[in-house]
Coordinates of C-alpha atoms in Angstrom, one line a residue:
X1 CA 18.0 30.8 -1.1
X2 CA 15.3 32.2 -2.5
X3 CA 14.5 36.5 -2.9
X4 CA 11.5 38.3 -2.4
X5 CA 11.0 39.7 -6.5
X6 CA 8.4 42.8 -5.0
X7 CA 10.6 45.9 -4.8
X8 CA 8.6 47.7 -3.4
X9 CA 9.2 45.7 -0.2
X10 CA 11.8 45.1 2.3
X11 CA 14.6 42.4 0.8
X12 CA 13.8 38.7 2.3
X13 CA 16.8 35.7 2.0
X14 CA 14.7 31.5 2.9
X15 CA 16.4 28.6 2.6
X16 CA 16.3 26.0 0.8
X17 CA 18.6 23.4 0.1
X18 CA 17.0 22.3 -3.4
X19 CA 15.1 24.2 -6.7
X20 CA 11.2 25.7 -7.0
X21 CA 9.2 24.8 -4.6
X22 CA 8.7 21.9 -2.5
X23 CA 5.5 21.0 -0.7
X24 CA 5.8 19.5 3.3
X25 CA 6.4 15.9 3.2
X26 CA 7.7 15.8 0.0
X27 CA 10.2 13.7 -0.4
X28 CA 13.8 14.5 -2.0
X29 CA 16.0 13.5 -3.4
X30 CA 19.4 13.6 -3.1
X31 CA 20.8 13.7 -6.4
X32 CA 18.7 17.1 -6.7
X33 CA 20.5 18.9 -3.3
X34 CA 23.0 22.0 -4.0
X35 CA 26.9 21.4 -3.1
X36 CA 28.2 24.9 -4.6
X37 CA 27.2 27.8 -5.9
X38 CA 29.1 30.8 -7.2
X39 CA 28.0 34.4 -8.6
X40 CA 30.0 36.1 -11.1
X41 CA 32.2 38.8 -10.2
X42 CA 29.4 41.2 -12.1
X43 CA 26.9 39.2 -10.2
X44 CA 25.2 39.2 -13.4
X45 CA 25.2 35.3 -12.8
X46 CA 25.0 33.5 -10.6
X47 CA 26.6 29.4 -10.8
X48 CA 24.7 26.6 -8.5
X49 CA 25.6 22.7 -8.9
X50 CA 23.7 19.4 -7.9
X51 CA 24.7 16.3 -6.4
X52 CA 23.7 14.8 -9.7
X53 CA 26.8 17.0 -10.8
X54 CA 24.6 19.1 -12.7
X55 CA 25.3 22.7 -13.2
X56 CA 22.6 25.1 -13.3
X57 CA 23.2 29.4 -14.8
X58 CA 20.6 32.0 -14.1
X59 CA 21.3 35.4 -15.7
X60 CA 20.4 38.7 -13.7
X61 CA 17.7 40.8 -15.3
X62 CA 16.2 43.4 -13.5
X63 CA 13.0 44.7 -14.2
X64 CA 14.7 47.7 -14.8
X65 CA 15.4 46.3 -18.0
X66 CA 11.8 45.9 -19.2
X67 CA 11.4 50.2 -18.9
X68 CA 12.1 52.7 -21.3
X69 CA 14.5 55.9 -19.7
X70 CA 11.5 58.1 -19.5
X71 CA 9.4 54.8 -17.6
X72 CA 12.3 54.8 -14.9
X73 CA 12.4 58.7 -14.7
X74 CA 8.5 58.5 -13.7
X75 CA 9.3 55.5 -10.9
X76 CA 10.4 57.1 -7.3
X77 CA 11.8 53.4 -6.4
X78 CA 13.9 52.9 -9.1
X79 CA 16.7 52.6 -6.3
X80 CA 15.0 49.4 -4.4
X81 CA 14.8 47.8 -7.4
X82 CA 15.8 43.8 -5.8
X83 CA 18.2 41.4 -8.0
X84 CA 16.0 39.2 -10.5
X85 CA 17.6 36.0 -11.8
X86 CA 16.2 33.9 -13.9
X87 CA 16.9 30.7 -15.7
X88 CA 19.5 30.9 -18.5
X89 CA 20.7 27.0 -19.1
X90 CA 22.1 23.6 -17.6
X91 CA 24.3 20.5 -18.6
X92 CA 26.1 17.5 -17.0
X93 CA 29.0 18.0 -15.5
X94 CA 30.0 15.4 -13.6
X95 CA 29.2 11.7 -14.4
X96 CA 30.0 8.7 -11.5
X97 CA 33.2 7.1 -12.1
X98 CA 34.8 4.1 -10.4
X99 CA 38.6 3.9 -9.5
X100 CA 39.3 0.1 -10.3
X101 CA 43.4 0.9 -8.8
X102 CA 41.5 2.2 -5.7
X103 CA 38.0 0.0 -5.2
X104 CA 36.3 2.8 -5.2
X105 CA 33.9 4.2 -6.3
X106 CA 33.5 7.9 -6.8
X107 CA 30.3 10.3 -6.8
X108 CA 29.5 12.9 -9.1
X109 CA 28.2 15.4 -6.9
X110 CA 29.8 18.9 -7.2
X111 CA 32.2 20.3 -4.8
X112 CA 33.0 23.5 -6.2
X113 CA 32.5 26.3 -8.7
X114 CA 34.5 29.0 -9.5
X115 CA 33.9 31.6 -12.6
X116 CA 36.9 32.0 -15.3
X117 CA 38.3 35.6 -16.5
X118 CA 35.1 35.5 -19.4
X119 CA 37.8 36.8 -22.8
X120 CA 34.9 38.0 -26.3
X121 CA 31.4 37.6 -24.0
X122 CA 32.1 34.5 -23.5
X123 CA 31.4 33.1 -19.3
X124 CA 34.6 30.3 -18.2
X125 CA 33.5 27.7 -15.5
X126 CA 35.5 25.4 -13.7
X127 CA 33.8 22.5 -12.0
X128 CA 34.8 19.7 -9.5
X129 CA 33.9 16.1 -8.3
X130 CA 36.3 14.5 -5.3
X131 CA 38.4 13.6 -8.7
X132 CA 39.1 15.5 -12.3
X133 CA 38.6 19.6 -12.8
X134 CA 36.9 20.7 -15.8
X135 CA 36.5 23.8 -17.4
X136 CA 33.7 25.1 -19.2
X137 CA 32.7 27.4 -22.3
X138 CA 29.2 28.8 -22.5
X139 CA 28.4 31.1 -25.4
X140 CA 24.6 31.9 -26.4
X141 CA 24.5 30.2 -29.5
X142 CA 21.9 32.0 -32.5
X143 CA 21.0 29.1 -35.0
X144 CA 20.4 29.9 -38.9
X145 CA 17.9 28.7 -40.2
X146 CA 16.9 28.7 -44.1
X147 CA 14.2 31.2 -45.2
X148 CA 11.5 30.0 -47.9
X149 CA 12.3 29.7 -51.5
X150 CA 10.2 31.2 -54.6
X151 CA 11.1 28.3 -57.5
X152 CA 12.7 30.3 -59.9
X153 CA 14.2 28.1 -63.7
X154 CA 16.2 31.2 -64.3
X155 CA 18.7 30.6 -60.7
X156 CA 20.1 27.3 -59.1
X157 CA 18.7 26.2 -56.4
X158 CA 22.4 24.7 -54.8
X159 CA 23.6 28.4 -55.9
X160 CA 20.7 30.5 -53.4
X161 CA 21.4 27.5 -50.5
X162 CA 24.8 28.5 -50.1
X163 CA 24.3 32.3 -50.7
X164 CA 24.3 34.3 -47.4
X165 CA 21.1 36.5 -48.6
X166 CA 19.2 32.8 -47.8
X167 CA 20.2 32.4 -44.0
X168 CA 18.3 34.4 -41.7
X169 CA 19.1 34.7 -37.8
X170 CA 17.3 32.7 -35.4
X171 CA 17.2 35.5 -32.9
X172 CA 14.6 37.5 -35.8
X173 CA 11.9 35.2 -35.3
X174 CA 12.2 34.3 -31.9
X175 CA 10.6 31.2 -30.2
X176 CA 9.9 32.8 -27.5
X177 CA 9.4 36.0 -25.5
X178 CA 13.2 36.2 -24.3
X179 CA 14.6 35.5 -27.9
X180 CA 16.4 32.8 -27.3
X181 CA 15.4 29.1 -29.5
X182 CA 14.0 27.6 -26.6
X183 CA 16.7 24.3 -27.4
X184 CA 19.1 26.5 -28.0
X185 CA 19.0 28.8 -25.9
X186 CA 23.3 29.0 -24.8
X187 CA 25.7 25.9 -26.4
X188 CA 27.9 24.1 -24.4
X189 CA 31.2 23.0 -25.2
X190 CA 33.0 21.0 -22.7
X191 CA 36.5 22.3 -23.3
X192 CA 37.6 18.2 -23.9
X193 CA 41.5 18.2 -23.5
X194 CA 41.1 21.3 -20.1
X195 CA 40.2 18.1 -18.1
X196 CA 43.0 18.0 -15.3
X197 CA 43.3 15.3 -13.5
X198 CA 44.9 13.7 -10.8
X199 CA 47.9 14.1 -12.3
X200 CA 49.9 10.9 -10.2
X201 CA 48.9 12.3 -7.3
X202 CA 45.5 12.0 -5.2
X203 CA 42.4 12.6 -5.6
X204 CA 41.7 15.7 -6.8
X205 CA 38.8 18.1 -5.6
X206 CA 37.2 19.2 -2.2
X207 CA 38.7 23.1 -3.2
X208 CA 39.3 24.8 -6.5
X209 CA 40.0 28.4 -6.1
X210 CA 41.3 30.5 -10.0
X211 CA 44.1 32.6 -9.3
X212 CA 44.0 36.8 -9.3
X213 CA 41.2 36.8 -12.0
X214 CA 41.7 40.4 -12.3
X215 CA 45.4 40.1 -12.9
X216 CA 46.4 36.5 -13.5
X217 CA 43.2 35.3 -15.5
X218 CA 45.6 31.5 -16.3
X219 CA 46.4 29.7 -13.4
X220 CA 44.0 27.7 -10.9
X221 CA 45.0 25.9 -7.4
X222 CA 43.6 22.4 -6.6
X223 CA 43.1 21.3 -2.6
X224 CA 42.9 18.1 -1.5
X225 CA 43.3 16.4 2.3
X226 CA 46.9 16.6 2.0
X227 CA 48.4 18.6 -0.9
X228 CA 47.3 21.8 -3.5
X229 CA 48.7 21.7 -6.4
X230 CA 48.7 24.7 -9.4
X231 CA 47.7 24.8 -12.4
X232 CA 47.9 26.4 -16.0
X233 CA 44.3 26.2 -17.8
X234 CA 46.2 25.7 -21.2
X235 CA 48.0 22.2 -19.1
X236 CA 45.5 20.1 -18.9
X237 CA 48.2 16.6 -17.9
X238 CA 50.4 19.0 -15.4
X239 CA 50.4 20.7 -12.6
X240 CA 52.9 22.0 -10.4
X241 CA 52.8 20.8 -6.5
X242 CA 53.1 24.2 -4.4
X243 CA 52.1 22.8 -0.2
X244 CA 52.2 19.2 0.6
X245 CA 51.4 18.6 4.1
X246 CA 51.7 14.6 3.7
X247 CA 53.7 13.5 6.5
X248 CA 56.5 10.7 6.4
X249 CA 54.6 8.2 8.8
X250 CA 50.5 8.6 8.3
X251 CA 50.1 7.4 11.9
X252 CA 51.8 10.8 12.6
X253 CA 49.2 12.8 10.8
X254 CA 46.9 15.7 12.3
X255 CA 45.5 17.7 10.3
X256 CA 44.4 18.0 6.9
X257 CA 43.4 20.3 4.5
X258 CA 39.9 22.1 4.6
X259 CA 39.7 25.2 1.8
X260 CA 42.2 27.3 -0.3
X261 CA 42.1 31.3 -1.5
X262 CA 44.4 33.1 -3.5
X263 CA 44.1 36.3 -3.0
X264 CA 42.2 39.2 -4.4
X265 CA 45.3 41.5 -5.1
X266 CA 48.4 40.3 -5.0
X267 CA 48.5 36.5 -6.9
X268 CA 51.5 35.9 -4.2
X269 CA 49.7 35.4 -1.0
X270 CA 47.5 32.4 -0.6
X271 CA 45.7 31.0 1.8
X272 CA 44.4 28.1 3.0
X273 CA 42.7 26.7 6.3
X274 CA 43.0 23.1 8.2
X275 CA 41.2 20.8 10.5
X276 CA 42.6 22.0 13.5
X277 CA 41.0 25.5 13.3
X278 CA 43.9 27.2 11.9
X279 CA 44.3 29.9 8.8
X280 CA 47.9 29.8 6.6
X281 CA 49.2 32.4 4.9
X282 CA 51.6 31.8 2.4
X283 CA 53.6 33.7 0.0
X284 CA 54.9 31.6 -3.3
X285 CA 57.7 33.9 -4.1
X286 CA 59.6 32.6 -0.8
X287 CA 60.0 29.1 -1.6
X288 CA 58.8 26.2 -4.7
X289 CA 56.8 23.9 -1.5
X290 CA 54.8 26.9 0.7
X291 CA 54.2 24.9 4.1
X292 CA 56.8 26.0 6.0
X293 CA 57.4 29.9 6.5
X294 CA 53.6 30.7 6.9
X295 CA 51.7 33.1 9.0
X296 CA 49.4 31.4 11.7
X297 CA 46.0 33.2 12.2
X298 CA 44.7 32.0 14.8
X299 CA 41.8 32.6 17.9
X300 CA 42.7 31.6 21.4
X301 CA 40.5 30.0 22.3
X302 CA 41.6 27.3 19.6
X303 CA 44.7 26.7 22.1
X304 CA 42.3 26.0 25.4
X305 CA 41.6 22.4 26.3
X306 CA 39.8 20.2 23.8
X307 CA 37.1 17.6 24.1
X308 CA 35.9 15.6 21.3
X309 CA 33.0 17.1 19.7
X310 CA 35.8 20.5 20.4
X311 CA 38.6 19.3 18.1
X312 CA 35.0 18.8 14.9
X313 CA 33.4 21.8 15.7
X314 CA 37.0 23.9 15.5
X315 CA 37.4 23.0 11.3
X316 CA 37.2 25.3 9.0
X317 CA 35.0 24.7 6.2
X318 CA 35.6 27.1 4.2
X319 CA 37.4 31.0 3.8
X320 CA 37.0 33.8 1.6
X321 CA 39.0 36.8 0.5
X322 CA 36.9 40.5 1.2
X323 CA 37.4 42.4 -2.0
X324 CA 39.9 44.6 -0.4
X325 CA 42.3 41.4 0.5
X326 CA 41.8 43.5 3.9
X327 CA 40.1 41.4 5.3
X328 CA 38.9 37.6 6.3
X329 CA 35.7 35.6 6.7
X330 CA 36.5 31.9 7.9
X331 CA 33.1 29.0 8.7
X332 CA 34.2 26.5 11.2
X333 CA 30.8 24.4 12.6
X334 CA 29.4 26.5 15.0
X335 CA 31.4 30.2 14.0
X336 CA 31.4 32.5 11.1
X337 CA 35.0 34.8 12.1
X338 CA 35.9 38.1 10.5
X339 CA 39.9 38.6 10.1
X340 CA 42.1 41.5 9.8
X341 CA 45.2 40.1 7.9
X342 CA 47.1 42.4 10.2
X343 CA 46.5 40.6 13.3
X344 CA 47.7 37.2 13.9
X345 CA 45.7 36.3 17.4
X346 CA 42.2 36.8 17.6
X347 CA 39.4 37.7 15.5
X348 CA 37.5 41.2 15.0
X349 CA 34.0 39.8 14.8
X350 CA 32.8 36.8 15.6
X351 CA 29.0 36.0 14.4
X352 CA 27.4 32.6 16.9
X353 CA 26.2 30.3 14.6
X354 CA 23.8 27.0 16.0
X355 CA 24.1 28.9 20.1
X356 CA 21.5 25.4 21.0
X357 CA 24.0 22.6 20.4
X358 CA 26.8 25.2 22.3
X359 CA 25.9 23.5 25.8
X360 CA 25.7 19.7 24.7
X361 CA 29.0 20.2 22.7
X362 CA 30.5 21.0 26.1
X363 CA 29.6 17.9 27.6

């Protein structure tokens, strides 16, 4: 998506699945297609992942940052300034792998990115493909370089080089306008021990959700088709299984997990959706395995007649809590549904999508 940068005009949204401007008829490579994105809680940073396994970070720098206070007081339209995001850095998060036990190729596509708490001014990001969840630390890196020294026979050259006054910050002589050296705009530290692997379970992927970043900030959940696991950021080789939908006989399998999200205020509440169009809300305080006692949010139309196509389009692809914790937004192929957590039988609002396809689905 791109934003209109003219502060005096109305905000305009344009859909784009790749970065940059593309001419008509220009071929788009599959690895350049955007597959995941999320804003940081403060709105100052945007993380975008693509099918090539890369993560690109943008930083918000509005026009007001380039004006003095006196200039802003004289501007009548300062309150109408639109957010502008500039490129900050990018890095390769995942590489293609091959699972020799299952003879399965694991692509590098980023399925999900999630921001974590930001202590000490550093940025922490969780990213995942179909197998591995990784924790990344991103921070500004200001390199130091030696000053030019004039030869002095009375001073030992080695002592001068080791002296603190012999070094200056790269910020004093910026190589670019924004004050960062081009080759080190940001330093990317991969938390190598914090690569959260399968842990004797099915391949992890599809969904990563940090758990209650306001209150907790130490745990997150990962979900595959049949299980949801709870992880601690400091323990990369162990997880706790909280949802297990795998039947004793796989022929009895009727639905799979499609998304999971923790409540933004109450850390004990977890919502997860399924391919049958159900949203389940569970309380982690009730039992260790939380896939039995659950409140189910189900639209009335989901229980009616279903054809082959209606079962496909009713599958929920993603869910998201509102900041107040009272409402939840779900997305299936044909609708956006806004739910009130106190109303289980029907959503409070439905926003229809792809109306031109609806008559064909009924056939």
